[in-house]
Amino acid sequence: MAAGTRQGLKLALIQLAVGKDKSVNVSRACDYISQAAKAGAQLIALPECFNSPYGTQYFSQYAETVPDGESSKALAAAAKQHNVYVHGGSVPERDGDKLYNTSVFYGPDGSVLGKYRKMHLFDIDIPGKIRFKESETLSPGNGLTIVDTPWCKIGLGICYDLRFYELAGLMTQKGAELLLYPGAFNMTTGPKHWELLQRGRANDNQCFVACASPARDETAGYVAWGHSSIVDPWGAVLASADEKEGVVYADLDFNVVDEVRSSIPTGQQKRHDVYKLGDS
């Protein structure tokens, strides 16, 4: 660990087994928040679509207004009850006639500190393996969300956003030192890219990256890879789950961010004067 005076953060990722009963999903998420808070976690993060099965056929049925819906109110109350910060994974959000995949970040008083709508929708087609088109039901978000906390600035993304280094780069340029991506990678992309992308974004941006996944359910229509993980600014995996339900913990030392960025100062060496599209 690096020597320094910055305040450390105990982070918990909840790898939740998500079923078809929304109220049960929300109640169990709050139970895990209580468990993690009692274990000393100061920031507790949930997975993508923690209150709903992941699938285009479910998004409209499970959608709610944010932050006034059932799930949001429960997480706000849990954050306040346990005096912790809560990153609410994501939920299907209804806003007028549009649906979004939305994250909300709550303070220890239950207030909403940030809201992010998934910017890059998960539209893929791998012949013979998986086809999924979020855009069949969801609309994309169009803005960055960076939250101020006592430890650092935290940038928010969701799942497929992890593949886009431009988004991570913008968030770290704006001061983020921890990037949170709740995500439900599948049994095709998970083993190939889940850890690779987390370590890549951490290394590219010399920051912490944490990704909470749902637990794996082999009977579900969409089977999540699991393996919720926390990666440090060197690109090393600090903690990781297997495929089963549970909680992953790690102590984040933000002096390490300073150490890495001063030792290998790529942030100061970028050639923004050259990184432009134009005539060759």
PDB file of C-alpha atoms in Angstrom:
ATOM      1  CA  MET A   1       0.000   0.000   0.000  1.00  0.00           C
ATOM      2  CA  ALA A   2       1.160   3.524  -0.670  1.00  0.00           C
ATOM      3  CA  ALA A   3       2.125   5.855   2.162  1.00  0.00           C
ATOM      4  CA  GLY A   4      -0.111   8.902   2.421  1.00  0.00           C
ATOM      5  CA  THR A   5      -2.792  10.696   4.348  1.00  0.00           C
ATOM      6  CA  ARG A   6      -5.917  10.263   2.228  1.00  0.00           C
ATOM      7  CA  GLN A   7      -8.986   8.711   3.816  1.00  0.00           C
ATOM      8  CA  GLY A   8      -9.639   5.070   2.919  1.00  0.00           C
ATOM      9  CA  LEU A   9     -12.979   3.622   1.831  1.00  0.00           C
ATOM     10  CA  LYS A  10     -14.473   0.213   2.562  1.00  0.00           C
ATOM     11  CA  LEU A  11     -16.494  -0.782  -0.509  1.00  0.00           C
ATOM     12  CA  ALA A  12     -19.011  -3.622  -0.723  1.00  0.00           C
ATOM     13  CA  LEU A  13     -20.484  -5.101  -3.905  1.00  0.00           C
ATOM     14  CA  ILE A  14     -23.699  -7.099  -3.514  1.00  0.00           C
ATOM     15  CA  GLN A  15     -23.973  -9.978  -5.983  1.00  0.00           C
ATOM     16  CA  LEU A  16     -27.714 -10.488  -5.681  1.00  0.00           C
ATOM     17  CA  ALA A  17     -29.754 -13.447  -6.892  1.00  0.00           C
ATOM     18  CA  VAL A  18     -32.527 -11.692  -8.805  1.00  0.00           C
ATOM     19  CA  GLY A  19     -35.915 -13.379  -9.220  1.00  0.00           C
ATOM     20  CA  LYS A  20     -39.273 -12.451 -10.733  1.00  0.00           C
ATOM     21  CA  ASP A  21     -40.828 -10.993  -7.566  1.00  0.00           C
ATOM     22  CA  LYS A  22     -39.854  -7.331  -7.531  1.00  0.00           C
ATOM     23  CA  SER A  23     -40.731  -6.714  -3.894  1.00  0.00           C
ATOM     24  CA  VAL A  24     -38.675  -9.724  -2.806  1.00  0.00           C
ATOM     25  CA  ASN A  25     -35.709  -8.521  -4.858  1.00  0.00           C
ATOM     26  CA  VAL A  26     -35.879  -5.084  -3.244  1.00  0.00           C
ATOM     27  CA  SER A  27     -36.325  -6.504   0.258  1.00  0.00           C
ATOM     28  CA  ARG A  28     -33.360  -8.867  -0.127  1.00  0.00           C
ATOM     29  CA  ALA A  29     -31.198  -6.063  -1.500  1.00  0.00           C
ATOM     30  CA  CYS A  30     -31.975  -4.028   1.617  1.00  0.00           C
ATOM     31  CA  ASP A  31     -31.135  -7.016   3.815  1.00  0.00           C
ATOM     32  CA  TYR A  32     -27.736  -7.252   2.142  1.00  0.00           C
ATOM     33  CA  ILE A  33     -27.201  -3.506   2.575  1.00  0.00           C
ATOM     34  CA  SER A  34     -27.809  -4.013   6.293  1.00  0.00           C
ATOM     35  CA  GLN A  35     -25.369  -6.932   6.370  1.00  0.00           C
ATOM     36  CA  ALA A  36     -22.670  -4.978   4.542  1.00  0.00           C
ATOM     37  CA  ALA A  37     -23.140  -1.908   6.728  1.00  0.00           C
ATOM     38  CA  LYS A  38     -22.742  -4.035   9.855  1.00  0.00           C
ATOM     39  CA  ALA A  39     -19.496  -5.379   8.350  1.00  0.00           C
ATOM     40  CA  GLY A  40     -18.195  -1.814   8.135  1.00  0.00           C
ATOM     41  CA  ALA A  41     -18.841  -0.971   4.489  1.00  0.00           C
ATOM     42  CA  GLN A  42     -19.182   2.760   3.849  1.00  0.00           C
ATOM     43  CA  LEU A  43     -20.257   2.499   0.203  1.00  0.00           C
ATOM     44  CA  ILE A  44     -22.477  -0.386  -0.900  1.00  0.00           C
ATOM     45  CA  ALA A  45     -23.205  -1.109  -4.552  1.00  0.00           C
ATOM     46  CA  LEU A  46     -25.911  -3.262  -6.151  1.00  0.00           C
ATOM     47  CA  PRO A  47     -25.936  -4.991  -9.565  1.00  0.00           C
ATOM     48  CA  GLU A  48     -27.556  -3.995 -12.838  1.00  0.00           C
ATOM     49  CA  CYS A  49     -31.349  -4.510 -12.868  1.00  0.00           C
ATOM     50  CA  PHE A  50     -31.284  -5.610  -9.229  1.00  0.00           C
ATOM     51  CA  ASN A  51     -35.087  -5.395  -8.941  1.00  0.00           C
ATOM     52  CA  SER A  52     -35.949  -7.083 -12.249  1.00  0.00           C
ATOM     53  CA  PRO A  53     -34.989 -10.070 -14.363  1.00  0.00           C
ATOM     54  CA  TYR A  54     -32.716  -8.862 -17.159  1.00  0.00           C
ATOM     55  CA  GLY A  55     -34.559  -9.026 -20.461  1.00  0.00           C
ATOM     56  CA  THR A  56     -36.321  -6.710 -22.889  1.00  0.00           C
ATOM     57  CA  GLN A  57     -39.593  -8.511 -22.150  1.00  0.00           C
ATOM     58  CA  TYR A  58     -39.363  -7.473 -18.482  1.00  0.00           C
ATOM     59  CA  PHE A  59     -38.282  -3.824 -18.616  1.00  0.00           C
ATOM     60  CA  SER A  60     -41.730  -2.281 -19.130  1.00  0.00           C
ATOM     61  CA  GLN A  61     -43.396  -4.506 -16.532  1.00  0.00           C
ATOM     62  CA  TYR A  62     -40.827  -3.722 -13.818  1.00  0.00           C
ATOM     63  CA  ALA A  63     -40.209  -0.068 -14.711  1.00  0.00           C
ATOM     64  CA  GLU A  64     -40.867   2.674 -12.178  1.00  0.00           C
ATOM     65  CA  THR A  65     -40.318   6.380 -11.836  1.00  0.00           C
ATOM     66  CA  VAL A  66     -36.983   7.435 -10.361  1.00  0.00           C
ATOM     67  CA  PRO A  67     -36.458   8.445  -7.592  1.00  0.00           C
ATOM     68  CA  ASP A  68     -40.111   8.131  -6.567  1.00  0.00           C
ATOM     69  CA  GLY A  69     -40.644   4.429  -7.237  1.00  0.00           C
ATOM     70  CA  GLU A  70     -40.725   1.490  -4.845  1.00  0.00           C
ATOM     71  CA  SER A  71     -37.093   0.497  -5.347  1.00  0.00           C
ATOM     72  CA  SER A  72     -35.684   4.007  -5.063  1.00  0.00           C
ATOM     73  CA  LYS A  73     -37.604   4.772  -1.888  1.00  0.00           C
ATOM     74  CA  ALA A  74     -36.443   1.531  -0.281  1.00  0.00           C
ATOM     75  CA  LEU A  75     -32.779   2.186  -1.093  1.00  0.00           C
ATOM     76  CA  ALA A  76     -32.982   5.772   0.134  1.00  0.00           C
ATOM     77  CA  ALA A  77     -34.455   4.529   3.408  1.00  0.00           C
ATOM     78  CA  ALA A  78     -31.760   1.844   3.747  1.00  0.00           C
ATOM     79  CA  ALA A  79     -28.971   4.357   3.137  1.00  0.00           C
ATOM     80  CA  LYS A  80     -30.406   6.663   5.807  1.00  0.00           C
ATOM     81  CA  GLN A  81     -31.087   3.858   8.293  1.00  0.00           C
ATOM     82  CA  HIS A  82     -27.523   2.566   8.134  1.00  0.00           C
ATOM     83  CA  ASN A  83     -25.792   5.921   7.514  1.00  0.00           C
ATOM     84  CA  VAL A  84     -24.022   4.653   4.383  1.00  0.00           C
ATOM     85  CA  TYR A  85     -23.657   5.621   0.748  1.00  0.00           C
ATOM     86  CA  VAL A  86     -25.606   3.341  -1.597  1.00  0.00           C
ATOM     87  CA  HIS A  87     -25.128   2.927  -5.322  1.00  0.00           C
ATOM     88  CA  GLY A  88     -28.430   1.448  -6.454  1.00  0.00           C
ATOM     89  CA  GLY A  89     -27.106  -0.715  -9.282  1.00  0.00           C
ATOM     90  CA  SER A  90     -29.717  -0.014 -11.905  1.00  0.00           C
ATOM     91  CA  VAL A  91     -33.462  -0.298 -12.398  1.00  0.00           C
ATOM     92  CA  PRO A  92     -35.734   0.012 -15.420  1.00  0.00           C
ATOM     93  CA  GLU A  93     -36.929   3.628 -15.262  1.00  0.00           C
ATOM     94  CA  ARG A  94     -40.135   4.974 -16.800  1.00  0.00           C
ATOM     95  CA  ASP A  95     -40.176   8.641 -17.790  1.00  0.00           C
ATOM     96  CA  GLY A  96     -43.241   9.526 -19.836  1.00  0.00           C
ATOM     97  CA  ASP A  97     -43.383   7.167 -22.790  1.00  0.00           C
ATOM     98  CA  LYS A  98     -39.683   6.250 -22.582  1.00  0.00           C
ATOM     99  CA  LEU A  99     -37.808   3.575 -20.628  1.00  0.00           C
ATOM    100  CA  TYR A 100     -34.210   3.850 -19.429  1.00  0.00           C
ATOM    101  CA  ASN A 101     -31.685   1.666 -17.611  1.00  0.00           C
ATOM    102  CA  THR A 102     -30.930   3.949 -14.673  1.00  0.00           C
ATOM    103  CA  SER A 103     -28.571   4.133 -11.697  1.00  0.00           C
ATOM    104  CA  VAL A 104     -29.159   6.249  -8.612  1.00  0.00           C
ATOM    105  CA  PHE A 105     -26.531   7.132  -6.011  1.00  0.00           C
ATOM    106  CA  TYR A 106     -27.762   7.868  -2.466  1.00  0.00           C
ATOM    107  CA  GLY A 107     -26.106   9.720   0.388  1.00  0.00           C
ATOM    108  CA  PRO A 108     -26.159   8.599   4.034  1.00  0.00           C
ATOM    109  CA  ASP A 109     -29.099  10.916   4.666  1.00  0.00           C
ATOM    110  CA  GLY A 110     -31.097   9.170   1.945  1.00  0.00           C
ATOM    111  CA  SER A 111     -30.771  12.036  -0.512  1.00  0.00           C
ATOM    112  CA  VAL A 112     -30.131  11.481  -4.232  1.00  0.00           C
ATOM    113  CA  LEU A 113     -26.593  12.581  -5.045  1.00  0.00           C
ATOM    114  CA  GLY A 114     -26.580  11.453  -8.665  1.00  0.00           C
ATOM    115  CA  LYS A 115     -28.630   9.771 -11.360  1.00  0.00           C
ATOM    116  CA  TYR A 116     -27.250   8.152 -14.512  1.00  0.00           C
ATOM    117  CA  ARG A 117     -29.020   6.694 -17.536  1.00  0.00           C
ATOM    118  CA  LYS A 118     -27.136   4.022 -19.476  1.00  0.00           C
ATOM    119  CA  MET A 119     -25.588   5.771 -22.453  1.00  0.00           C
ATOM    120  CA  HIS A 120     -24.480   2.828 -24.616  1.00  0.00           C
ATOM    121  CA  LEU A 121     -27.298   0.338 -25.103  1.00  0.00           C
ATOM    122  CA  PHE A 122     -26.471  -3.362 -25.216  1.00  0.00           C
ATOM    123  CA  ASP A 123     -27.191  -4.317 -28.830  1.00  0.00           C
ATOM    124  CA  ILE A 124     -25.196  -7.365 -29.924  1.00  0.00           C
ATOM    125  CA  ASP A 125     -25.623 -10.371 -32.192  1.00  0.00           C
ATOM    126  CA  ILE A 126     -23.081 -13.194 -31.876  1.00  0.00           C
ATOM    127  CA  PRO A 127     -24.279 -15.879 -34.314  1.00  0.00           C
ATOM    128  CA  GLY A 128     -25.149 -19.151 -32.640  1.00  0.00           C
ATOM    129  CA  LYS A 129     -24.563 -17.750 -29.136  1.00  0.00           C
ATOM    130  CA  ILE A 130     -26.460 -14.631 -28.121  1.00  0.00           C
ATOM    131  CA  ARG A 131     -28.595 -11.872 -29.584  1.00  0.00           C
ATOM    132  CA  PHE A 132     -29.789  -9.029 -27.371  1.00  0.00           C
ATOM    133  CA  LYS A 133     -31.142  -5.599 -28.319  1.00  0.00           C
ATOM    134  CA  GLU A 134     -31.774  -3.222 -25.424  1.00  0.00           C
ATOM    135  CA  SER A 135     -32.738  -0.576 -27.963  1.00  0.00           C
ATOM    136  CA  GLU A 136     -35.910  -2.547 -28.744  1.00  0.00           C
ATOM    137  CA  THR A 137     -37.358  -1.187 -25.503  1.00  0.00           C
ATOM    138  CA  LEU A 138     -34.880   1.248 -23.909  1.00  0.00           C
ATOM    139  CA  SER A 139     -33.745   4.760 -24.790  1.00  0.00           C
ATOM    140  CA  PRO A 140     -30.143   5.878 -24.203  1.00  0.00           C
ATOM    141  CA  GLY A 141     -29.064   8.482 -21.701  1.00  0.00           C
ATOM    142  CA  ASN A 142     -27.038  11.447 -22.894  1.00  0.00           C
ATOM    143  CA  GLY A 143     -25.056  12.784 -19.948  1.00  0.00           C
ATOM    144  CA  LEU A 144     -22.153  12.071 -17.603  1.00  0.00           C
ATOM    145  CA  THR A 145     -22.752  11.594 -13.877  1.00  0.00           C
ATOM    146  CA  ILE A 146     -19.948  12.179 -11.395  1.00  0.00           C
ATOM    147  CA  VAL A 147     -20.711  12.150  -7.683  1.00  0.00           C
ATOM    148  CA  ASP A 148     -18.762  13.944  -4.944  1.00  0.00           C
ATOM    149  CA  THR A 149     -18.068  11.912  -1.799  1.00  0.00           C
ATOM    150  CA  PRO A 150     -15.756  12.426   1.212  1.00  0.00           C
ATOM    151  CA  TRP A 151     -13.236  10.035  -0.382  1.00  0.00           C
ATOM    152  CA  CYS A 152     -13.175  10.991  -4.032  1.00  0.00           C
ATOM    153  CA  LYS A 153     -15.241  11.774  -7.086  1.00  0.00           C
ATOM    154  CA  ILE A 154     -17.061   8.686  -8.398  1.00  0.00           C
ATOM    155  CA  GLY A 155     -18.036   8.206 -12.032  1.00  0.00           C
ATOM    156  CA  LEU A 156     -21.105   6.141 -12.933  1.00  0.00           C
ATOM    157  CA  GLY A 157     -21.589   3.812 -15.889  1.00  0.00           C
ATOM    158  CA  ILE A 158     -23.672   0.697 -16.532  1.00  0.00           C
ATOM    159  CA  CYS A 159     -22.532  -2.635 -17.990  1.00  0.00           C
ATOM    160  CA  TYR A 160     -21.988  -2.153 -21.752  1.00  0.00           C
ATOM    161  CA  ASP A 161     -20.612   1.341 -21.002  1.00  0.00           C
ATOM    162  CA  LEU A 162     -17.531  -0.464 -19.682  1.00  0.00           C
ATOM    163  CA  ARG A 163     -16.498  -1.223 -23.273  1.00  0.00           C
ATOM    164  CA  PHE A 164     -16.195   2.469 -24.163  1.00  0.00           C
ATOM    165  CA  TYR A 165     -12.879   3.896 -22.997  1.00  0.00           C
ATOM    166  CA  GLU A 166     -13.978   7.376 -24.090  1.00  0.00           C
ATOM    167  CA  LEU A 167     -16.618   7.538 -21.335  1.00  0.00           C
ATOM    168  CA  ALA A 168     -14.196   6.375 -18.647  1.00  0.00           C
ATOM    169  CA  GLY A 169     -11.611   8.870 -19.903  1.00  0.00           C
ATOM    170  CA  LEU A 170     -14.053  11.773 -19.713  1.00  0.00           C
ATOM    171  CA  MET A 171     -15.045  10.857 -16.166  1.00  0.00           C
ATOM    172  CA  THR A 172     -11.456  10.641 -14.974  1.00  0.00           C
ATOM    173  CA  GLN A 173     -10.572  13.892 -16.762  1.00  0.00           C
ATOM    174  CA  LYS A 174     -13.311  15.442 -14.651  1.00  0.00           C
ATOM    175  CA  GLY A 175     -11.689  14.097 -11.491  1.00  0.00           C
ATOM    176  CA  ALA A 176     -13.196  10.630 -10.931  1.00  0.00           C
ATOM    177  CA  GLU A 177     -10.926   8.218  -9.056  1.00  0.00           C
ATOM    178  CA  LEU A 178     -13.444   5.369  -8.733  1.00  0.00           C
ATOM    179  CA  LEU A 179     -15.667   4.146 -11.568  1.00  0.00           C
ATOM    180  CA  LEU A 180     -18.736   2.046 -10.746  1.00  0.00           C
ATOM    181  CA  TYR A 181     -20.297  -0.148 -13.429  1.00  0.00           C
ATOM    182  CA  PRO A 182     -23.124  -2.457 -12.327  1.00  0.00           C
ATOM    183  CA  GLY A 183     -23.221  -5.052 -15.070  1.00  0.00           C
ATOM    184  CA  ALA A 184     -24.770  -8.318 -16.212  1.00  0.00           C
ATOM    185  CA  PHE A 185     -22.287  -9.778 -18.646  1.00  0.00           C
ATOM    186  CA  ASN A 186     -23.422 -13.134 -19.985  1.00  0.00           C
ATOM    187  CA  MET A 187     -21.937 -16.603 -20.385  1.00  0.00           C
ATOM    188  CA  THR A 188     -20.433 -15.697 -23.779  1.00  0.00           C
ATOM    189  CA  THR A 189     -18.946 -12.262 -23.099  1.00  0.00           C
ATOM    190  CA  GLY A 190     -18.331 -12.746 -19.367  1.00  0.00           C
ATOM    191  CA  PRO A 191     -15.465 -15.238 -19.476  1.00  0.00           C
ATOM    192  CA  LYS A 192     -13.840 -13.407 -22.383  1.00  0.00           C
ATOM    193  CA  HIS A 193     -14.123  -9.755 -21.414  1.00  0.00           C
ATOM    194  CA  TRP A 194     -15.529  -9.054 -17.913  1.00  0.00           C
ATOM    195  CA  GLU A 195     -12.241  -8.997 -16.005  1.00  0.00           C
ATOM    196  CA  LEU A 196     -10.250  -7.825 -19.021  1.00  0.00           C
ATOM    197  CA  LEU A 197     -12.345  -4.685 -19.455  1.00  0.00           C
ATOM    198  CA  GLN A 198     -12.336  -3.821 -15.754  1.00  0.00           C
ATOM    199  CA  ARG A 199      -8.567  -4.120 -15.583  1.00  0.00           C
ATOM    200  CA  GLY A 200      -8.218  -2.209 -18.844  1.00  0.00           C
ATOM    201  CA  ARG A 201     -10.312   0.738 -17.686  1.00  0.00           C
ATOM    202  CA  ALA A 202      -8.496   0.796 -14.337  1.00  0.00           C
ATOM    203  CA  ASN A 203      -5.109   0.740 -16.039  1.00  0.00           C
ATOM    204  CA  ASP A 204      -6.064   3.249 -18.759  1.00  0.00           C
ATOM    205  CA  ASN A 205      -7.356   5.767 -16.255  1.00  0.00           C
ATOM    206  CA  GLN A 206      -5.206   4.912 -13.223  1.00  0.00           C
ATOM    207  CA  CYS A 207      -8.237   4.650 -10.972  1.00  0.00           C
ATOM    208  CA  PHE A 208     -10.300   2.079  -9.083  1.00  0.00           C
ATOM    209  CA  VAL A 209     -12.989   0.215 -11.020  1.00  0.00           C
ATOM    210  CA  ALA A 210     -15.764  -1.809  -9.371  1.00  0.00           C
ATOM    211  CA  CYS A 211     -18.434  -3.886 -11.091  1.00  0.00           C
ATOM    212  CA  ALA A 212     -21.353  -5.554  -9.306  1.00  0.00           C
ATOM    213  CA  SER A 213     -23.080  -8.380 -11.201  1.00  0.00           C
ATOM    214  CA  PRO A 214     -26.227 -10.337 -10.437  1.00  0.00           C
ATOM    215  CA  ALA A 215     -25.582 -13.867  -9.215  1.00  0.00           C
ATOM    216  CA  ARG A 216     -25.797 -16.586 -11.845  1.00  0.00           C
ATOM    217  CA  ASP A 217     -29.142 -18.332 -12.343  1.00  0.00           C
ATOM    218  CA  GLU A 218     -28.840 -21.172 -14.843  1.00  0.00           C
ATOM    219  CA  THR A 219     -32.651 -21.356 -15.148  1.00  0.00           C
ATOM    220  CA  ALA A 220     -33.054 -17.714 -16.224  1.00  0.00           C
ATOM    221  CA  GLY A 221     -33.656 -16.652 -19.787  1.00  0.00           C
ATOM    222  CA  TYR A 222     -30.542 -14.477 -19.567  1.00  0.00           C
ATOM    223  CA  VAL A 223     -27.752 -16.082 -17.541  1.00  0.00           C
ATOM    224  CA  ALA A 224     -25.351 -13.650 -15.855  1.00  0.00           C
ATOM    225  CA  TRP A 225     -21.652 -14.442 -15.528  1.00  0.00           C
ATOM    226  CA  GLY A 226     -21.355 -13.153 -11.943  1.00  0.00           C
ATOM    227  CA  HIS A 227     -17.805 -12.579 -10.664  1.00  0.00           C
ATOM    228  CA  SER A 228     -18.384  -9.108  -9.192  1.00  0.00           C
ATOM    229  CA  SER A 229     -14.944  -7.518  -8.885  1.00  0.00           C
ATOM    230  CA  ILE A 230     -12.938  -4.576  -7.562  1.00  0.00           C
ATOM    231  CA  VAL A 231      -9.767  -3.548  -9.426  1.00  0.00           C
ATOM    232  CA  ASP A 232      -7.058  -1.121  -8.297  1.00  0.00           C
ATOM    233  CA  PRO A 233      -5.263   1.614 -10.310  1.00  0.00           C
ATOM    234  CA  TRP A 234      -2.410  -0.784 -11.154  1.00  0.00           C
ATOM    235  CA  GLY A 235      -4.943  -3.064 -12.847  1.00  0.00           C
ATOM    236  CA  ALA A 236      -4.761  -5.699 -10.104  1.00  0.00           C
ATOM    237  CA  VAL A 237      -7.929  -7.454  -8.927  1.00  0.00           C
ATOM    238  CA  LEU A 238      -8.345  -6.687  -5.220  1.00  0.00           C
ATOM    239  CA  ALA A 239     -11.419  -8.853  -4.669  1.00  0.00           C
ATOM    240  CA  SER A 240     -13.744 -10.971  -6.775  1.00  0.00           C
ATOM    241  CA  ALA A 241     -16.746 -13.227  -6.280  1.00  0.00           C
ATOM    242  CA  ASP A 242     -17.525 -16.528  -7.940  1.00  0.00           C
ATOM    243  CA  GLU A 243     -20.921 -17.011  -9.616  1.00  0.00           C
ATOM    244  CA  LYS A 244     -22.979 -17.401  -6.417  1.00  0.00           C
ATOM    245  CA  GLU A 245     -24.878 -14.832  -4.370  1.00  0.00           C
ATOM    246  CA  GLY A 246     -22.829 -12.961  -1.798  1.00  0.00           C
ATOM    247  CA  VAL A 247     -20.939  -9.789  -0.911  1.00  0.00           C
ATOM    248  CA  VAL A 248     -17.456  -8.737  -2.072  1.00  0.00           C
ATOM    249  CA  TYR A 249     -15.455  -6.325   0.104  1.00  0.00           C
ATOM    250  CA  ALA A 250     -12.299  -4.321  -0.463  1.00  0.00           C
ATOM    251  CA  ASP A 251     -10.522  -1.464   1.309  1.00  0.00           C
ATOM    252  CA  LEU A 252      -9.650   1.263  -1.196  1.00  0.00           C
ATOM    253  CA  ASP A 253      -6.545   3.344  -0.498  1.00  0.00           C
ATOM    254  CA  PHE A 254      -6.712   6.481  -2.636  1.00  0.00           C
ATOM    255  CA  ASN A 255      -3.054   7.200  -1.950  1.00  0.00           C
ATOM    256  CA  VAL A 256      -2.499   4.444  -4.529  1.00  0.00           C
ATOM    257  CA  VAL A 257      -4.200   6.597  -7.161  1.00  0.00           C
ATOM    258  CA  ASP A 258      -1.719   9.391  -6.404  1.00  0.00           C
ATOM    259  CA  GLU A 259       1.180   6.948  -6.425  1.00  0.00           C
ATOM    260  CA  VAL A 260       0.316   5.453  -9.810  1.00  0.00           C
ATOM    261  CA  ARG A 261      -0.445   8.778 -11.445  1.00  0.00           C
ATOM    262  CA  SER A 262       2.808  10.336 -10.245  1.00  0.00           C
ATOM    263  CA  SER A 263       4.917   7.270 -11.108  1.00  0.00           C
ATOM    264  CA  ILE A 264       3.500   6.823 -14.623  1.00  0.00           C
ATOM    265  CA  PRO A 265       2.062  10.278 -15.429  1.00  0.00           C
ATOM    266  CA  THR A 266       0.093   9.394 -18.554  1.00  0.00           C
ATOM    267  CA  GLY A 267      -2.620  11.870 -17.611  1.00  0.00           C
ATOM    268  CA  GLN A 268      -0.103  14.708 -18.044  1.00  0.00           C
ATOM    269  CA  GLN A 269       1.382  13.216 -21.211  1.00  0.00           C
ATOM    270  CA  LYS A 270      -1.739  12.907 -23.349  1.00  0.00           C
ATOM    271  CA  ARG A 271      -1.500  14.599 -26.749  1.00  0.00           C
ATOM    272  CA  HIS A 272      -4.901  16.221 -26.995  1.00  0.00           C
ATOM    273  CA  ASP A 273      -3.438  18.459 -29.690  1.00  0.00           C
ATOM    274  CA  VAL A 274      -3.008  15.349 -31.866  1.00  0.00           C
ATOM    275  CA  TYR A 275      -5.990  13.193 -30.814  1.00  0.00           C
ATOM    276  CA  LYS A 276      -8.363  14.664 -33.379  1.00  0.00           C
ATOM    277  CA  LEU A 277     -10.020  13.295 -36.482  1.00  0.00           C
ATOM    278  CA  GLY A 278      -9.007  15.157 -39.598  1.00  0.00           C
ATOM    279  CA  ASP A 279      -7.297  14.983 -42.948  1.00  0.00           C
ATOM    280  CA  SER A 280      -4.086  12.972 -42.934  1.00  0.00           C
TER     281      SER A 280
END
